[in-house]
């Protein structure tokens, strides 16, 4: 951890005293730790304990030195943030976007990996509102170190104890190692559907929402990469800290890809590009006549194949949405489009579209294969980037 900059948030639970031992361990391992405490945490343990351990100022209030805007500075200078303990109240505030003290304000402004080590009474932890707040934060990219079962302050046993120090240190080390590997890397991601108009108010499109691309872009940005997201029409929000290029048609995506994606270190094509577009686009709205109409379709350019032809040293990853013979078809696309790897998903009955769970298998080379499993798209994004990390390190 030599020289690693760690932002350590401490919120007001009895486990706050354990954050002092953790701080000492991190400092002994060479980390530079900035501690931010909530007012409630200061009732359990004093700032003096942390400032003595870190030999740095400890921050509590937004108003200590407002001219320095400490919430933005502290979180910008850090490589990773950990909150230990993270109380039910802190988790609820983050889930709702409430920023009413220095810690929540800083975390809301964070563009770095944020790890929350939940610790609270077991009934509070099990309560559906806490669980749904945790779920919401996970989807937004927060990592959780789950509490452990054991003796609680209420003199009962249950799940709610702050995770053991080694687990917290491991989570920090993992986040720092990932940042090391992705720092300075340029990542380009295509995502979402395309729309192919046949008059000013009608178009052909598909069920893609761009959720996979958004999850991948957010995860790559958290790992420290410079990310360009080339995104088709979707109602989903693009992640913060990412350069977003909005496109509508396949042709626009093609043009954007050649200017923004070509030459990136890693290119991931998740876009569900329409393979055809209406050959003739009416300049004015088509009115019904009681008769059917024939729409002639012309082929669209293949964005990924074009990137494959200009691949250079980029690591090029495609997606294959298949309804049958999944892996055989995907391997054929891998070869035909000059890809380094392809992630296969099963889209029978529109599975794989939207923000829910997905299942992916990654294929590469002649017979490389890894099941990334079935999980939420943010979790699958992390697993896919882990796999890319390994494949690029050995190529
Ligand atoms: N792709 C692309 N441009 C296209 C079509 C597909 O960039 N015009 C990319 C997708 O983003 C995906 C990969 O190619 O990464 C495979 O997409 P898929 O729709 O599964 O395959 P197609 O090439 O359309 O082939 P087929 O119609 O035979 O399934």
PDB file of N, CA, C and O and ligand atoms in Angstrom, residues 190 250 253 269-275 300-305 317-322 329 333 336-337 342, ligand 1:
ATOM      1  N   UNK A 190     -19.350   0.619 -26.880  1.00  0.00           N
ATOM      2  CA  UNK A 190     -20.579   0.980 -27.608  1.00  0.00           C
ATOM      3  C   UNK A 190     -21.756   0.337 -26.877  1.00  0.00           C
ATOM      4  O   UNK A 190     -21.612  -0.745 -26.318  1.00  0.00           O
ATOM      5  N   UNK A 250     -27.318   3.624 -36.721  1.00  0.00           N
ATOM      6  CA  UNK A 250     -26.118   2.782 -36.869  1.00  0.00           C
ATOM      7  C   UNK A 250     -25.005   3.561 -37.575  1.00  0.00           C
ATOM      8  O   UNK A 250     -23.833   3.456 -37.222  1.00  0.00           O
ATOM      9  N   UNK A 253     -23.366   5.759 -35.151  1.00  0.00           N
ATOM     10  CA  UNK A 253     -22.515   4.976 -34.243  1.00  0.00           C
ATOM     11  C   UNK A 253     -21.217   4.599 -34.950  1.00  0.00           C
ATOM     12  O   UNK A 253     -20.130   4.666 -34.375  1.00  0.00           O
ATOM     13  N   UNK A 269     -17.801  -3.832 -27.510  1.00  0.00           N
ATOM     14  CA  UNK A 269     -18.977  -3.498 -28.330  1.00  0.00           C
ATOM     15  C   UNK A 269     -20.181  -4.256 -27.804  1.00  0.00           C
ATOM     16  O   UNK A 269     -20.300  -5.457 -28.021  1.00  0.00           O
ATOM     17  N   UNK A 270     -21.033  -3.528 -27.076  1.00  0.00           N
ATOM     18  CA  UNK A 270     -22.251  -4.181 -26.574  1.00  0.00           C
ATOM     19  C   UNK A 270     -23.480  -3.710 -27.345  1.00  0.00           C
ATOM     20  O   UNK A 270     -24.564  -4.211 -27.132  1.00  0.00           O
ATOM     21  N   UNK A 271     -23.310  -2.717 -28.208  1.00  0.00           N
ATOM     22  CA  UNK A 271     -24.483  -2.110 -28.855  1.00  0.00           C
ATOM     23  C   UNK A 271     -25.276  -3.137 -29.651  1.00  0.00           C
ATOM     24  O   UNK A 271     -24.697  -4.006 -30.309  1.00  0.00           O
ATOM     25  N   UNK A 272     -26.593  -3.028 -29.562  1.00  0.00           N
ATOM     26  CA  UNK A 272     -27.480  -3.859 -30.379  1.00  0.00           C
ATOM     27  C   UNK A 272     -27.783  -3.039 -31.627  1.00  0.00           C
ATOM     28  O   UNK A 272     -28.796  -2.342 -31.707  1.00  0.00           O
ATOM     29  N   UNK A 273     -26.833  -3.082 -32.548  1.00  0.00           N
ATOM     30  CA  UNK A 273     -26.930  -2.237 -33.747  1.00  0.00           C
ATOM     31  C   UNK A 273     -27.959  -2.843 -34.700  1.00  0.00           C
ATOM     32  O   UNK A 273     -27.928  -4.051 -34.946  1.00  0.00           O
ATOM     33  N   UNK A 274     -28.848  -2.012 -35.222  1.00  0.00           N
ATOM     34  CA  UNK A 274     -29.818  -2.523 -36.203  1.00  0.00           C
ATOM     35  C   UNK A 274     -29.048  -2.937 -37.453  1.00  0.00           C
ATOM     36  O   UNK A 274     -28.219  -2.170 -37.967  1.00  0.00           O
ATOM     37  N   UNK A 275     -29.284  -4.149 -37.914  1.00  0.00           N
ATOM     38  CA  UNK A 275     -28.527  -4.642 -39.061  1.00  0.00           C
ATOM     39  C   UNK A 275     -29.000  -4.019 -40.372  1.00  0.00           C
ATOM     40  O   UNK A 275     -28.270  -4.009 -41.347  1.00  0.00           O
ATOM     41  N   UNK A 300     -26.952  -2.048 -42.841  1.00  0.00           N
ATOM     42  CA  UNK A 300     -26.164  -1.043 -42.119  1.00  0.00           C
ATOM     43  C   UNK A 300     -24.707  -1.484 -42.059  1.00  0.00           C
ATOM     44  O   UNK A 300     -24.414  -2.679 -42.147  1.00  0.00           O
ATOM     45  N   UNK A 301     -23.793  -0.543 -41.841  1.00  0.00           N
ATOM     46  CA  UNK A 301     -22.389  -0.953 -41.672  1.00  0.00           C
ATOM     47  C   UNK A 301     -22.237  -1.731 -40.370  1.00  0.00           C
ATOM     48  O   UNK A 301     -22.965  -1.485 -39.414  1.00  0.00           O
ATOM     49  N   UNK A 302     -21.304  -2.665 -40.348  1.00  0.00           N
ATOM     50  CA  UNK A 302     -21.014  -3.410 -39.123  1.00  0.00           C
ATOM     51  C   UNK A 302     -19.909  -2.652 -38.370  1.00  0.00           C
ATOM     52  O   UNK A 302     -18.753  -2.602 -38.801  1.00  0.00           O
ATOM     53  N   UNK A 303     -20.297  -2.039 -37.258  1.00  0.00           N
ATOM     54  CA  UNK A 303     -19.370  -1.165 -36.513  1.00  0.00           C
ATOM     55  C   UNK A 303     -18.189  -1.977 -35.992  1.00  0.00           C
ATOM     56  O   UNK A 303     -17.027  -1.600 -36.138  1.00  0.00           O
ATOM     57  N   UNK A 304     -18.523  -3.110 -35.390  1.00  0.00           N
ATOM     58  CA  UNK A 304     -17.474  -3.925 -34.761  1.00  0.00           C
ATOM     59  C   UNK A 304     -16.514  -4.488 -35.809  1.00  0.00           C
ATOM     60  O   UNK A 304     -15.292  -4.501 -35.599  1.00  0.00           O
ATOM     61  N   UNK A 305     -17.060  -4.949 -36.926  1.00  0.00           N
ATOM     62  CA  UNK A 305     -16.188  -5.494 -37.967  1.00  0.00           C
ATOM     63  C   UNK A 305     -15.234  -4.405 -38.465  1.00  0.00           C
ATOM     64  O   UNK A 305     -14.050  -4.671 -38.711  1.00  0.00           O
ATOM     65  N   UNK A 317     -13.366  -6.574 -27.789  1.00  0.00           N
ATOM     66  CA  UNK A 317     -14.311  -7.535 -27.226  1.00  0.00           C
ATOM     67  C   UNK A 317     -15.695  -7.284 -27.823  1.00  0.00           C
ATOM     68  O   UNK A 317     -16.205  -6.164 -27.768  1.00  0.00           O
ATOM     69  N   UNK A 318     -16.284  -8.317 -28.403  1.00  0.00           N
ATOM     70  CA  UNK A 318     -17.644  -8.202 -28.931  1.00  0.00           C
ATOM     71  C   UNK A 318     -18.644  -8.879 -28.017  1.00  0.00           C
ATOM     72  O   UNK A 318     -18.256  -9.577 -27.076  1.00  0.00           O
ATOM     73  N   UNK A 319     -19.898  -8.652 -28.282  1.00  0.00           N
ATOM     74  CA  UNK A 319     -20.976  -9.364 -27.599  1.00  0.00           C
ATOM     75  C   UNK A 319     -21.743 -10.130 -28.662  1.00  0.00           C
ATOM     76  O   UNK A 319     -21.856  -9.658 -29.792  1.00  0.00           O
ATOM     77  N   UNK A 320     -22.243 -11.284 -28.316  1.00  0.00           N
ATOM     78  CA  UNK A 320     -23.088 -12.013 -29.258  1.00  0.00           C
ATOM     79  C   UNK A 320     -24.409 -12.302 -28.575  1.00  0.00           C
ATOM     80  O   UNK A 320     -24.441 -12.948 -27.528  1.00  0.00           O
ATOM     81  N   UNK A 321     -25.471 -11.745 -29.148  1.00  0.00           N
ATOM     82  CA  UNK A 321     -26.810 -12.006 -28.630  1.00  0.00           C
ATOM     83  C   UNK A 321     -27.356 -13.140 -29.475  1.00  0.00           C
ATOM     84  O   UNK A 321     -27.547 -12.978 -30.674  1.00  0.00           O
ATOM     85  N   UNK A 322     -27.578 -14.298 -28.860  1.00  0.00           N
ATOM     86  CA  UNK A 322     -27.964 -15.470 -29.647  1.00  0.00           C
ATOM     87  C   UNK A 322     -29.211 -16.134 -29.071  1.00  0.00           C
ATOM     88  O   UNK A 322     -29.459 -16.059 -27.867  1.00  0.00           O
ATOM     89  N   UNK A 329     -22.002 -20.011 -32.993  1.00  0.00           N
ATOM     90  CA  UNK A 329     -22.189 -18.745 -33.722  1.00  0.00           C
ATOM     91  C   UNK A 329     -21.247 -17.667 -33.197  1.00  0.00           C
ATOM     92  O   UNK A 329     -20.691 -16.877 -33.959  1.00  0.00           O
ATOM     93  N   UNK A 333     -18.307 -15.385 -35.071  1.00  0.00           N
ATOM     94  CA  UNK A 333     -18.210 -13.907 -35.045  1.00  0.00           C
ATOM     95  C   UNK A 333     -16.838 -13.451 -34.540  1.00  0.00           C
ATOM     96  O   UNK A 333     -16.288 -12.457 -35.012  1.00  0.00           O
ATOM     97  N   UNK A 336     -14.607 -13.931 -37.566  1.00  0.00           N
ATOM     98  CA  UNK A 336     -14.971 -13.081 -38.712  1.00  0.00           C
ATOM     99  C   UNK A 336     -14.684 -11.602 -38.441  1.00  0.00           C
ATOM    100  O   UNK A 336     -14.257 -10.874 -39.318  1.00  0.00           O
ATOM    101  N   UNK A 337     -14.889 -11.157 -37.189  1.00  0.00           N
ATOM    102  CA  UNK A 337     -14.728  -9.727 -36.895  1.00  0.00           C
ATOM    103  C   UNK A 337     -13.367  -9.402 -36.273  1.00  0.00           C
ATOM    104  O   UNK A 337     -13.159  -8.315 -35.762  1.00  0.00           O
ATOM    105  N   UNK A 342     -15.154 -12.667 -27.070  1.00  0.00           N
ATOM    106  CA  UNK A 342     -16.576 -12.365 -27.301  1.00  0.00           C
ATOM    107  C   UNK A 342     -17.395 -12.886 -26.115  1.00  0.00           C
ATOM    108  O   UNK A 342     -17.143 -13.980 -25.611  1.00  0.00           O
TER     109      UNK A 342
HETATM  110  N1  LIG B   1     -22.275  -5.206 -34.174  1.00  0.00           N
HETATM  111  C1  LIG B   1     -21.869  -3.997 -34.660  1.00  0.00           C
HETATM  112  N2  LIG B   1     -22.459  -3.463 -35.780  1.00  0.00           N
HETATM  113  C2  LIG B   1     -23.440  -4.128 -36.409  1.00  0.00           C
HETATM  114  C3  LIG B   1     -23.888  -5.379 -35.918  1.00  0.00           C
HETATM  115  C4  LIG B   1     -23.286  -5.896 -34.793  1.00  0.00           C
HETATM  116  O1  LIG B   1     -20.981  -3.376 -34.081  1.00  0.00           O
HETATM  117  N3  LIG B   1     -24.010  -3.598 -37.488  1.00  0.00           N
HETATM  118  C5  LIG B   1     -21.596  -5.784 -33.006  1.00  0.00           C
HETATM  119  C6  LIG B   1     -22.432  -5.851 -31.729  1.00  0.00           C
HETATM  120  O2  LIG B   1     -22.228  -4.695 -30.945  1.00  0.00           O
HETATM  121  C7  LIG B   1     -21.861  -7.093 -31.064  1.00  0.00           C
HETATM  122  C8  LIG B   1     -21.410  -7.963 -32.212  1.00  0.00           C
HETATM  123  O3  LIG B   1     -21.275  -7.097 -33.331  1.00  0.00           O
HETATM  124  O4  LIG B   1     -20.703  -6.800 -30.305  1.00  0.00           O
HETATM  125  C9  LIG B   1     -22.325  -9.097 -32.570  1.00  0.00           C
HETATM  126  O5  LIG B   1     -23.638  -8.632 -32.716  1.00  0.00           O
HETATM  127  P1  LIG B   1     -24.823  -9.629 -33.100  1.00  0.00           P
HETATM  128  O6  LIG B   1     -26.065  -8.826 -33.299  1.00  0.00           O
HETATM  129  O7  LIG B   1     -24.842 -10.789 -32.168  1.00  0.00           O
HETATM  130  O8  LIG B   1     -24.309 -10.219 -34.464  1.00  0.00           O
HETATM  131  P2  LIG B   1     -24.412  -9.750 -35.956  1.00  0.00           P
HETATM  132  O9  LIG B   1     -23.065  -9.292 -36.415  1.00  0.00           O
HETATM  133  O10 LIG B   1     -25.539  -8.807 -36.146  1.00  0.00           O
HETATM  134  O11 LIG B   1     -24.658 -11.146 -36.686  1.00  0.00           O
HETATM  135  P3  LIG B   1     -26.007 -11.997 -36.834  1.00  0.00           P
HETATM  136  O12 LIG B   1     -27.009 -11.081 -37.461  1.00  0.00           O
HETATM  137  O13 LIG B   1     -25.576 -13.128 -37.722  1.00  0.00           O
HETATM  138  O14 LIG B   1     -26.397 -12.495 -35.479  1.00  0.00           O
END
